Amino acid sequence: MHKSRYQQKIEGLLAMADIQLDGTRDWDIQVHEPALFGRTIGQGSLGLGESYMDGWWDCEDLSEFFCRALSADLAGKVITWQDRLVFLYSSIINRQKGRHAFKVGEHHYDVGNDLYRRMLDAQMIYSCGFWQDAADLDQAQTHKLELVCRKLKLQPGMRVLDIGCGWGGAARYVAQKYDVEV
């Protein structure tokens, strides 16, 4: 079978982390869609993550896969032209420095909870929802939380670090529904 140059590049990168395509170990990835390779090269870690969500690849032990990939700095070795443009732009015009960053924070977050109650779901989750089969925002957020929990394979007694996506709705959800420590 002929391998595309993108597949060859991805195989070479994964080899640096002792990960194989369609290998037999729990941390090896199983490829279901060959377009994964071009998408990952073109979009970097975002393309890899979105292709996982689209079912293009799978892995039995995602935590080990990501531990290996991050330890080998694979994301830093896949630099897209978009990454280069964003880096160049942000290094020239960085509006997140000093006093301006504080003003942006005040402008966006010091407006009171009434605005957020009107635009967020009942759990006040401040991140995207998963709209497949959802009729409204509350369902989309619950679907997203369930998808994340299933992908993490949460079990009672596990510990989860919530870095914040709103007003504690995700933390409350996983603690109550999956009996995990947050």
Backbone as a printed PyTorch tensor [residue, N CA C, xyz], in Angstrom:
tensor([[[  0.8460,  -1.1820,   0.0000],
         [  0.0000,   0.0000,   0.0000],
         [  0.8910,   1.2450,   0.0000]],

        [[  0.5590,   2.1710,  -0.8770],
         [  1.3290,   3.4110,  -0.9740],
         [  0.9910,   4.3400,   0.1870]],

        [[  2.0320,   4.8630,   0.8200],
         [  1.8420,   5.8120,   1.9160],
         [  2.0560,   7.2200,   1.3870]],

        [[  1.1540,   8.1060,   1.7530],
         [  1.3120,   9.5060,   1.3630],
         [  2.4880,  10.1140,   2.1180]],

        [[  2.9790,  11.2370,   1.6200],
         [  4.0760,  11.9090,   2.3230],
         [  3.6160,  12.3880,   3.7010]],

        [[  2.3260,  12.7290,   3.8220],
         [  1.7990,  13.1300,   5.1210],
         [  1.8170,  11.9560,   6.0970]],

        [[  1.4140,  10.7820,   5.6210],
         [  1.4340,   9.6070,   6.4870],
         [  2.8670,   9.2860,   6.9030]],

        [[  3.7910,   9.3850,   5.9750],
         [  5.2010,   9.1300,   6.2990],
         [  5.6950,  10.1100,   7.3530]],

        [[  5.3150,  11.3790,   7.2080],
         [  5.7240,  12.4060,   8.1830],
         [  5.1460,  12.0870,   9.5670]],

        [[  3.8500,  11.7500,   9.6200],
         [  3.2030,  11.4370,  10.8960],
         [  3.8320,  10.1870,  11.5110]],

        [[  4.0870,   9.1580,  10.7070],
         [  4.7320,   7.9420,  11.2280],
         [  6.0920,   8.2580,  11.8350]],

        [[  6.8500,   9.1090,  11.1590],
         [  8.1640,   9.4960,  11.6770],
         [  8.0600,  10.2410,  12.9920]],

        [[  7.1010,  11.1490,  13.0830],
         [  6.9020,  11.8980,  14.3230],
         [  6.4690,  10.9720,  15.4550]],

        [[  5.4910,  10.1120,  15.1790],
         [  5.0050,   9.2000,  16.2070],
         [  6.0980,   8.2510,  16.6820]],

        [[  6.9860,   7.8610,  15.7830],
         [  8.0800,   6.9630,  16.1650],
         [  8.9660,   7.6000,  17.2330]],

        [[  9.0870,   8.9240,  17.2050],
         [  9.8740,   9.6270,  18.2220],
         [  9.2820,   9.4350,  19.6160]],

        [[  7.9880,   9.1250,  19.6830],
         [  7.3020,   8.9360,  20.9620],
         [  6.9700,   7.4540,  21.1860]],

        [[  7.5280,   6.5820,  20.3630],
         [  7.2540,   5.1370,  20.4390],
         [  5.7630,   4.8480,  20.3230]],

        [[  5.1270,   5.5060,  19.3430],
         [  3.7160,   5.2870,  19.0250],
         [  3.6710,   4.8080,  17.5810]],

        [[  2.8370,   3.8160,  17.3120],
         [  2.7080,   3.2760,  15.9690],
         [  1.3020,   3.4820,  15.4340]],

        [[  1.2010,   3.5900,  14.1190],
         [ -0.0980,   3.6090,  13.4660],
         [ -0.5860,   2.1690,  13.3690]],

        [[ -1.8130,   1.9430,  13.7980],
         [ -2.4340,   0.6160,  13.7590],
         [ -1.5940,  -0.4420,  14.4620]],

        [[ -0.8810,  -0.0280,  15.5070],
         [ -0.0790,  -0.9580,  16.2990],
         [ -0.9430,  -1.7400,  17.2800]],

        [[ -0.2980,  -2.5920,  18.0410],
         [ -1.0350,  -3.4920,  18.9470],
         [ -1.0320,  -3.0340,  20.4020]],

        [[ -0.2290,  -2.0320,  20.7220],
         [ -0.1640,  -1.5720,  22.1110],
         [ -1.3040,  -0.6020,  22.3980]],

        [[ -1.6640,  -0.4880,  23.6700],
         [ -2.7970,   0.3460,  24.0530],
         [ -2.6220,   1.8080,  23.6480]],

        [[ -1.3990,   2.3020,  23.5710],
         [ -1.1720,   3.7150,  23.2380],
         [ -0.9690,   3.9480,  21.7380]],

        [[ -0.9570,   2.8960,  20.9410],
         [ -0.8770,   3.0510,  19.4880],
         [ -2.2390,   3.5090,  18.9700]],

        [[ -2.2250,   4.2990,  17.8990],
         [ -3.5020,   4.7800,  17.3720],
         [ -3.9660,   3.8850,  16.2280]],

        [[ -5.2810,   3.7310,  16.1580],
         [ -5.9200,   2.9580,  15.1030],
         [ -6.5540,   3.9640,  14.1410]],

        [[ -6.0900,   3.9570,  12.9000],
         [ -6.5410,   4.9360,  11.9130],
         [ -7.7480,   4.3870,  11.1630]],

        [[ -8.8330,   5.1750,  11.1440],
         [-10.0500,   4.7900,  10.4390],
         [-10.2520,   5.6220,   9.1730]],

        [[ -9.5410,   6.7240,   9.0660],
         [ -9.6880,   7.6250,   7.9170],
         [ -8.3170,   8.1680,   7.5320]],

        [[ -7.7950,   7.7620,   6.3580],
         [ -6.4570,   8.2030,   5.9470],
         [ -6.3000,   9.7240,   5.7970]],

        [[ -7.4050,  10.4590,   5.6510],
         [ -7.3130,  11.9220,   5.5560],
         [ -6.7910,  12.5290,   6.8520]],

        [[ -6.7200,  11.7200,   7.9170],
         [ -6.1700,  12.1550,   9.2000],
         [ -4.7840,  12.7790,   9.0310]],

        [[ -3.9650,  12.1820,   8.1890],
         [ -2.5670,  12.6060,   8.0950],
         [ -2.4440,  14.0210,   7.5420]],

        [[ -3.1250,  14.3020,   6.4440],
         [ -3.0820,  15.6490,   5.8790],
         [ -3.7080,  16.6760,   6.8010]],

        [[ -4.7850,  16.2880,   7.4730],
         [ -5.4530,  17.2080,   8.3950],
         [ -4.5380,  17.5530,   9.5630]],

        [[ -3.8340,  16.5680,  10.0810],
         [ -2.9340,  16.8120,  11.2050],
         [ -1.7560,  17.6720,  10.7780]],

        [[ -1.1980,  17.3890,   9.6160],
         [ -0.0870,  18.2140,   9.1180],
         [ -0.5700,  19.6330,   8.8560]],

        [[ -1.7580,  19.7880,   8.2750],
         [ -2.2690,  21.1110,   7.9190],
         [ -2.7700,  21.9250,   9.0980]],

        [[ -3.3280,  21.2420,  10.1240],
         [ -3.9580,  21.9700,  11.2150],
         [ -3.3150,  21.7070,  12.5750]],

        [[ -2.2880,  20.8740,  12.6210],
         [ -1.5850,  20.6130,  13.8670],
         [ -2.4560,  19.8990,  14.8840]],

        [[ -2.2650,  20.2380,  16.1630],
         [ -2.9710,  19.5330,  17.2330],
         [ -4.4810,  19.7410,  17.1600]],

        [[ -4.9260,  20.8830,  16.6490],
         [ -6.3660,  21.1050,  16.4890],
         [ -6.9340,  20.0950,  15.5000]],

        [[ -6.2540,  19.8870,  14.3790],
         [ -6.7020,  18.9060,  13.3920],
         [ -6.6930,  17.4960,  13.9430]],

        [[ -5.6790,  17.1780,  14.7460],
         [ -5.6040,  15.8570,  15.3730],
         [ -6.7990,  15.6600,  16.3110]],

        [[ -7.0680,  16.6570,  17.1440],
         [ -8.1670,  16.5580,  18.0990],
         [ -9.5240,  16.4950,  17.4210]],

        [[ -9.7360,  17.3370,  16.4220],
         [-11.0240,  17.3350,  15.7340],
         [-11.2220,  16.0550,  14.9330]],

        [[-10.1420,  15.5120,  14.3790],
         [-10.2810,  14.2500,  13.6350],
         [-10.6080,  13.1050,  14.5930]],

        [[-10.1280,  13.1770,  15.8320],
         [-10.5090,  12.1830,  16.8390],
         [-11.9970,  12.2920,  17.1220]],

        [[-12.4750,  13.5270,  17.3040],
         [-13.9020,  13.7440,  17.5640],
         [-14.7570,  13.2620,  16.3910]],

        [[-14.2130,  13.3490,  15.1750],
         [-14.9430,  12.9080,  13.9880],
         [-14.8410,  11.4000,  13.7680]],

        [[-14.1060,  10.6940,  14.6320],
         [-13.9990,   9.2410,  14.5180],
         [-12.9750,   8.7650,  13.5100]],

        [[-12.0420,   9.6310,  13.1210],
         [-11.0470,   9.2590,  12.1160],
         [ -9.9620,   8.3670,  12.6910]],

        [[ -9.7830,   8.3850,  13.9960],
         [ -8.7940,   7.5230,  14.6440],
         [ -9.2490,   7.2600,  16.0740]],

        [[ -8.6410,   6.2630,  16.6740],
         [ -8.9800,   5.9130,  18.0380],
         [ -7.7300,   5.3900,  18.7280]],

        [[ -7.8050,   5.2660,  20.0310],
         [ -6.6800,   4.7820,  20.8210],
         [ -7.2340,   4.2130,  22.1210]],

        [[ -6.7760,   3.0480,  22.4940],
         [ -7.2650,   2.3980,  23.7100],
         [ -6.8990,   3.1860,  24.9700]],

        [[ -5.6650,   3.7150,  25.0150],
         [ -5.1810,   4.4250,  26.2080],
         [ -4.7500,   5.8370,  25.8180]],

        [[ -5.7350,   6.7380,  25.7600],
         [ -5.4510,   8.1230,  25.3500],
         [ -4.4750,   8.8230,  26.2790]],

        [[ -4.5670,   8.5610,  27.5820],
         [ -3.6680,   9.2500,  28.5100],
         [ -2.2140,   8.8680,  28.2260]],

        [[ -1.9420,   7.6190,  27.9370],
         [ -0.5680,   7.2020,  27.6180],
         [ -0.1440,   7.7560,  26.2620]],

        [[ -1.0720,   7.7610,  25.2950],
         [ -0.7730,   8.3350,  23.9870],
         [ -0.3400,   9.7940,  24.1390]],

        [[ -1.1480,  10.5790,  24.8730],
         [ -0.8280,  11.9990,  25.0200],
         [  0.4030,  12.2170,  25.8930]],

        [[  0.6060,  11.3940,  26.8840],
         [  1.8160,  11.4980,  27.6980],
         [  3.0480,  11.3260,  26.8120]],

        [[  3.0190,  10.3260,  25.9580],
         [  4.1530,  10.0760,  25.0560],
         [  4.3100,  11.2090,  24.0310]],

        [[  3.1910,  11.6250,  23.4460],
         [  3.2450,  12.6730,  22.4280],
         [  3.7330,  13.9910,  23.0150]],

        [[  3.2540,  14.3340,  24.2080],
         [  3.6750,  15.5860,  24.8350],
         [  5.1260,  15.5130,  25.3000]],

        [[  5.5340,  14.3710,  25.8510],
         [  6.9190,  14.2170,  26.3070],
         [  7.9050,  14.3400,  25.1550]],

        [[  7.4910,  13.8930,  23.9780],
         [  8.3550,  13.9830,  22.7990],
         [  8.1830,  15.3060,  22.0590]],

        [[  7.3300,  16.1900,  22.5790],
         [  7.0560,  17.4950,  21.9700],
         [  6.6580,  17.3670,  20.5050]],

        [[  5.7790,  16.4100,  20.2130],
         [  5.3560,  16.2070,  18.8270],
         [  4.6120,  17.4100,  18.2780]],

        [[  3.8030,  18.0550,  19.1120],
         [  3.0690,  19.2330,  18.6330],
         [  4.0270,  20.3220,  18.1720]],

        [[  5.1400,  20.4630,  18.8520],
         [  6.1350,  21.4660,  18.4690],
         [  6.8700,  21.1230,  17.1840]],

        [[  6.7700,  19.8860,  16.7680],
         [  7.4470,  19.4440,  15.5500],
         [  6.5430,  19.5140,  14.3240]],

        [[  5.2350,  19.7430,  14.5490],
         [  4.2950,  19.9230,  13.4450],
         [  3.8950,  21.3850,  13.4480]],

        [[  4.5560,  22.1710,  12.6590],
         [  4.2770,  23.6030,  12.5860],
         [  3.6140,  23.8830,  11.2350]],

        [[  2.3880,  24.3910,  11.2820],
         [  1.6750,  24.7140,  10.0490],
         [  1.9880,  26.1480,   9.6330]],

        [[  1.6880,  26.4620,   8.4010],
         [  1.9130,  27.8340,   7.9410],
         [  0.9990,  28.7950,   8.6810]],

        [[ -0.1980,  28.3220,   9.0960],
         [ -1.0870,  29.1800,   9.8890],
         [ -0.4440,  29.5030,  11.2370]],

        [[  0.2310,  28.4960,  11.8320],
         [  0.9190,  28.7270,  13.1040],
         [  1.9650,  29.8240,  12.9450]],

        [[  2.7080,  29.7660,  11.8660],
         [  3.7610,  30.7680,  11.6200],
         [  3.1700,  32.1670,  11.4730]],

        [[  2.0490,  32.2800,  10.7430],
         [  1.4040,  33.5780,  10.5730],
         [  0.8740,  34.1230,  11.8990]],

        [[  0.2250,  33.2650,  12.6720],
         [ -0.3030,  33.6940,  13.9730],
         [  0.8340,  34.1410,  14.8810]],

        [[  1.9170,  33.3820,  14.9050],
         [  3.0620,  33.7460,  15.7290],
         [  3.6310,  35.0920,  15.2970]],

        [[  3.7940,  35.2760,  13.9960],
         [  4.3350,  36.5420,  13.4870],
         [  3.4080,  37.7000,  13.8570]],

        [[  2.1150,  37.5410,  13.6260],
         [  1.1590,  38.5890,  13.9390],
         [  1.1550,  38.9040,  15.4320]],

        [[  1.1060,  37.8530,  16.2520],
         [  1.0200,  38.0890,  17.6970],
         [  2.3060,  38.6640,  18.2670]],

        [[  3.4290,  38.3860,  17.6400],
         [  4.6710,  38.9520,  18.1460],
         [  4.8040,  40.4260,  17.7700]],

        [[  4.1300,  40.8240,  16.6960],
         [  4.1620,  42.2320,  16.2900],
         [  3.1020,  43.0310,  17.0370]],

        [[  1.8830,  42.4920,  17.0930],
         [  0.7630,  43.1960,  17.7180],
         [  0.2300,  42.3140,  18.8330]],

        [[  0.6830,  42.5300,  20.0270],
         [  0.2020,  41.7560,  21.1640],
         [ -0.6470,  42.6550,  22.0360]],

        [[ -1.9620,  42.5170,  21.9140],
         [ -2.8860,  43.3760,  22.6570],
         [ -3.1650,  42.8260,  24.0460]],

        [[ -2.4820,  41.7690,  24.4470],
         [ -2.7200,  41.1670,  25.7600],
         [ -1.6630,  41.5790,  26.7850]],

        [[ -0.8880,  42.5720,  26.4880],
         [  0.1600,  43.0130,  27.4030],
         [ -0.3720,  44.0250,  28.4100]],

        [[  0.1710,  43.9280,  29.5890],
         [  0.0160,  44.9450,  30.6270],
         [ -1.3590,  45.4990,  30.8510]],

        [[ -1.4270,  46.8140,  30.8110],
         [ -2.6380,  47.5490,  31.1450],
         [ -3.7990,  47.1940,  30.2210]],

        [[ -3.5080,  46.9700,  28.9330],
         [ -4.5830,  46.6560,  27.9910],
         [ -5.2570,  45.3350,  28.3500]],

        [[ -4.4790,  44.3340,  28.7340],
         [ -5.0390,  43.0280,  29.1030],
         [ -5.9900,  43.1800,  30.2870]],

        [[ -5.6340,  44.0050,  31.2550],
         [ -6.4890,  44.2330,  32.4190],
         [ -7.8030,  44.8910,  31.9950]],

        [[ -7.7220,  45.8740,  31.0870],
         [ -8.9290,  46.5500,  30.6150],
         [ -9.8360,  45.5850,  29.8580]],

        [[ -9.2550,  44.7220,  29.0570],
         [-10.0390,  43.7270,  28.3270],
         [-10.7600,  42.8180,  29.3190]],

        [[-10.0600,  42.3730,  30.3540],
         [-10.6670,  41.5320,  31.3800],
         [-11.8210,  42.2250,  32.0820]],

        [[-11.6100,  43.4750,  32.4640],
         [-12.6830,  44.2310,  33.1090],
         [-13.8950,  44.3650,  32.1950]],

        [[-13.6270,  44.7060,  30.9460],
         [-14.6960,  44.9330,  29.9790],
         [-15.5350,  43.6710,  29.7790]],

        [[-14.9000,  42.5150,  29.7400],
         [-15.6110,  41.2760,  29.4340],
         [-16.1640,  40.5440,  30.6550]],

        [[-15.5500,  40.6920,  31.7950],
         [-15.9410,  39.8660,  32.9350],
         [-16.5570,  40.6250,  34.1020]],

        [[-16.4450,  41.9200,  34.1270],
         [-17.0110,  42.6830,  35.2300],
         [-18.3670,  43.2800,  34.8650]],

        [[-19.1560,  42.5380,  34.1210],
         [-20.4520,  43.0480,  33.6800],
         [-21.6000,  42.4790,  34.5030]],

        [[-21.3080,  41.5960,  35.4380],
         [-22.3620,  40.9970,  36.2640],
         [-22.8950,  39.7080,  35.6510]],

        [[-23.4980,  38.8970,  36.4980],
         [-23.9560,  37.5740,  36.0530],
         [-25.2490,  37.6090,  35.2550]],

        [[-25.9920,  38.7050,  35.2770],
         [-27.2540,  38.7590,  34.5270],
         [-27.0280,  38.4970,  33.0390]],

        [[-26.0110,  39.0990,  32.4780],
         [-25.7090,  38.8790,  31.0630],
         [-25.4160,  37.4010,  30.8080]],

        [[-24.5990,  36.7980,  31.6440],
         [-24.2180,  35.4040,  31.4430],
         [-25.4100,  34.4610,  31.6410]],

        [[-26.2990,  34.7850,  32.5530],
         [-27.5090,  33.9570,  32.7400],
         [-28.3770,  33.9680,  31.4860]],

        [[-28.3530,  35.0930,  30.7650],
         [-29.1550,  35.2070,  29.5470],
         [-28.5290,  34.4740,  28.3660]],

        [[-27.2100,  34.3520,  28.3410],
         [-26.5620,  33.7750,  27.1530],
         [-26.0080,  32.3700,  27.3600]],

        [[-25.9140,  31.9000,  28.6020],
         [-25.3660,  30.5670,  28.8650],
         [-26.4900,  29.6000,  29.2330]],

        [[-26.1260,  28.3340,  29.3630],
         [-27.1060,  27.3270,  29.7510],
         [-27.4060,  27.4320,  31.2450]],

        [[-28.2660,  26.5650,  31.7400],
         [-28.6730,  26.6070,  33.1430],
         [-27.5070,  26.3500,  34.0920]],

        [[-26.4930,  25.5940,  33.6290],
         [-25.3310,  25.3000,  34.4690],
         [-24.2660,  26.3920,  34.3890]],

        [[-24.5140,  27.3980,  33.5300],
         [-23.5860,  28.5290,  33.3520],
         [-22.2200,  28.0570,  32.8670]],

        [[-22.2060,  27.1540,  31.9040],
         [-20.9450,  26.6550,  31.3590],
         [-20.5140,  27.5760,  30.2270]],

        [[-19.2990,  28.0610,  30.3370],
         [-18.7750,  29.0770,  29.4280],
         [-17.8170,  28.4310,  28.4280]],

        [[-18.2970,  27.4450,  27.7190],
         [-17.5170,  26.8330,  26.6400],
         [-18.5000,  26.2290,  25.6520]],

        [[-18.0050,  25.7630,  24.5450],
         [-18.8650,  25.2830,  23.4740],
         [-19.7000,  24.0860,  23.9000]],

        [[-20.8210,  23.8820,  23.2340],
         [-21.6660,  22.7170,  23.4520],
         [-21.4770,  21.7260,  22.3240]],

        [[-22.0540,  20.5510,  22.4740],
         [-22.0250,  19.5080,  21.4310],
         [-23.4610,  19.3600,  20.9500]],

        [[-23.7320,  19.8660,  19.7300],
         [-25.0920,  20.0560,  19.2690],
         [-25.7050,  18.8480,  18.5790]],

        [[-24.9630,  17.7770,  18.4010],
         [-25.5340,  16.6030,  17.7460],
         [-26.7250,  16.0990,  18.5690]],

        [[-27.8870,  16.0440,  17.9520],
         [-29.1280,  15.5830,  18.5850],
         [-29.5730,  16.4640,  19.7550]],

        [[-29.1360,  17.7000,  19.8100],
         [-29.5510,  18.6070,  20.8850],
         [-30.5990,  19.5840,  20.3530]],

        [[-31.6230,  19.8190,  21.1540],
         [-32.6930,  20.7420,  20.7590],
         [-32.4650,  22.1450,  21.2950]],

        [[-31.6380,  22.2730,  22.3440],
         [-31.4000,  23.5850,  22.9240],
         [-30.0130,  23.6120,  23.5760]],

        [[-29.6400,  24.7700,  24.0860],
         [-28.3150,  24.9590,  24.6560],
         [-28.0770,  24.0660,  25.8740]],

        [[-29.0850,  23.9030,  26.7150],
         [-28.9180,  23.0350,  27.8900],
         [-28.5680,  21.6080,  27.4700]],

        [[-29.2750,  21.0890,  26.4730],
         [-28.9750,  19.7370,  25.9860],
         [-27.5880,  19.6690,  25.3510]],

        [[-27.2230,  20.6880,  24.5930],
         [-25.9140,  20.7030,  23.9430],
         [-24.7920,  20.6740,  24.9780]],

        [[-24.9550,  21.4160,  26.0560],
         [-23.9330,  21.4200,  27.1060],
         [-23.8920,  20.0680,  27.8240]],

        [[-25.0380,  19.4920,  28.0990],
         [-25.0650,  18.1770,  28.7470],
         [-24.4380,  17.1270,  27.8220]],

        [[-24.7460,  17.1880,  26.5320],
         [-24.1290,  16.2610,  25.5740],
         [-22.6110,  16.4100,  25.5600]],

        [[-22.1490,  17.6680,  25.6280],
         [-20.6980,  17.8980,  25.6420],
         [-20.0710,  17.3040,  26.8960]],

        [[-20.6930,  17.5400,  28.0390],
         [-20.1600,  17.0020,  29.2900],
         [-20.1410,  15.4760,  29.2610]],

        [[-21.1980,  14.8690,  28.7550],
         [-21.2430,  13.4010,  28.6640],
         [-20.1660,  12.8750,  27.7260]],

        [[-19.9780,  13.5330,  26.5970],
         [-18.9510,  13.1210,  25.6380],
         [-17.5660,  13.1770,  26.2800]],

        [[-17.2810,  14.2630,  26.9620],
         [-15.9900,  14.4120,  27.6380],
         [-15.8170,  13.3240,  28.6950]],

        [[-16.8410,  13.1030,  29.4850],
         [-16.7550,  12.0850,  30.5520],
         [-16.5500,  10.6900,  29.9770]],

        [[-17.2560,  10.3750,  28.8880],
         [-17.0630,   9.0600,  28.2550],
         [-15.6500,   8.9220,  27.7030]],

        [[-15.1540,   9.9640,  27.0640],
         [-13.8020,   9.9050,  26.4930],
         [-12.7540,   9.7740,  27.5950]],

        [[-13.0020,  10.3960,  28.7440],
         [-12.0750,  10.2870,  29.8710],
         [-12.2370,   8.9770,  30.6340]],

        [[-13.3220,   8.2560,  30.3290],
         [-13.6140,   6.9850,  31.0000],
         [-13.6270,   7.1580,  32.5240]],

        [[-14.3630,   8.1810,  32.9660],
         [-14.4240,   8.4890,  34.3950],
         [-15.0520,   7.3480,  35.1900]],

        [[-14.4730,   7.0820,  36.3340],
         [-14.9560,   6.0540,  37.2570],
         [-15.0350,   6.6630,  38.6520]],

        [[-15.9460,   6.1650,  39.4920],
         [-16.0430,   6.6790,  40.8670],
         [-14.6860,   6.6150,  41.5690]],

        [[-14.3690,   7.6980,  42.2920],
         [-13.1240,   7.7530,  43.0420],
         [-11.9770,   8.4180,  42.2950]],

        [[-12.1060,   8.6060,  40.9840],
         [-11.0470,   9.2820,  40.2380],
         [-10.9820,  10.7480,  40.6510]],

        [[ -9.8710,  11.3920,  40.3160],
         [ -9.6950,  12.8140,  40.5960],
         [ -9.6200,  13.5610,  39.2740]],

        [[-10.3090,  14.7030,  39.2020],
         [-10.3710,  15.5090,  37.9900],
         [ -9.9630,  16.9350,  38.3480]],

        [[ -9.1130,  17.5250,  37.5250],
         [ -8.7430,  18.9260,  37.6870],
         [ -9.5520,  19.7470,  36.7020]],

        [[-10.3780,  20.6460,  37.2070],
         [-11.1810,  21.5330,  36.3690],
         [-10.4610,  22.8690,  36.2850]],

        [[-10.0800,  23.2500,  35.0680],
         [ -9.3590,  24.5140,  34.9040],
         [-10.3180,  25.6710,  34.6660]],

        [[-11.6050,  25.3870,  34.6990],
         [-12.5910,  26.4480,  34.6110],
         [-13.1800,  26.6100,  33.2300]],

        [[-14.4830,  26.4520,  33.1500],
         [-15.1870,  26.7190,  31.8910],
         [-16.5190,  27.3730,  32.2200]],

        [[-16.5220,  28.1560,  33.2590],
         [-17.7470,  28.8340,  33.6530],
         [-17.8090,  29.0200,  35.1470]],

        [[-18.9330,  28.6880,  35.6940],
         [-19.1960,  28.9130,  37.1040],
         [-19.2250,  27.6000,  37.8760]],

        [[-18.4110,  26.6480,  37.4960],
         [-18.3180,  25.3790,  38.2070],
         [-19.3160,  24.3270,  37.7580]],

        [[-20.0390,  24.5760,  36.6820],
         [-21.0430,  23.6290,  36.2090],
         [-20.4590,  22.2890,  35.8100]],

        [[-19.3310,  22.3020,  35.1150],
         [-18.7040,  21.0440,  34.6940],
         [-18.2010,  20.2740,  35.9080]],

        [[-17.5940,  20.9640,  36.8450],
         [-17.0950,  20.3110,  38.0610],
         [-18.2500,  19.6920,  38.8470]],

        [[-19.3230,  20.4290,  38.9810],
         [-20.5010,  19.9390,  39.7050],
         [-21.0780,  18.7020,  38.9940]],

        [[-21.1580,  18.7670,  37.6610],
         [-21.7200,  17.6720,  36.8770],
         [-20.9160,  16.3790,  37.0550]],

        [[-19.5970,  16.4440,  36.8760],
         [-18.7960,  15.2130,  36.9750],
         [-18.7660,  14.6820,  38.4000]],

        [[-18.7920,  15.5720,  39.3760],
         [-18.7900,  15.1250,  40.7740],
         [-20.0900,  14.4000,  41.1070]],

        [[-21.2020,  14.9630,  40.6680],
         [-22.4940,  14.3630,  40.9860],
         [-22.7860,  13.1210,  40.1560]],

        [[-22.5450,  13.2110,  38.8640],
         [-22.9380,  12.1040,  37.9790],
         [-21.9400,  10.9460,  37.9860]],

        [[-20.6520,  11.2530,  38.1390],
         [-19.6210,  10.2070,  38.0400],
         [-18.9270,   9.9290,  39.3560]],

        [[-19.3280,  10.6170,  40.4180],
         [-18.7630,  10.3840,  41.7600],
         [-17.2460,  10.4860,  41.7540]],

        [[-16.7310,  11.5420,  41.1270],
         [-15.2970,  11.7850,  41.1060],
         [-14.9760,  12.9710,  42.0070]],

        [[-13.7350,  13.0570,  42.4190],
         [-13.2600,  14.1810,  43.2250],
         [-12.7600,  15.2570,  42.2680]],

        [[-13.2300,  16.4840,  42.4450],
         [-12.8400,  17.5760,  41.5470],
         [-12.0300,  18.5910,  42.3250]]])
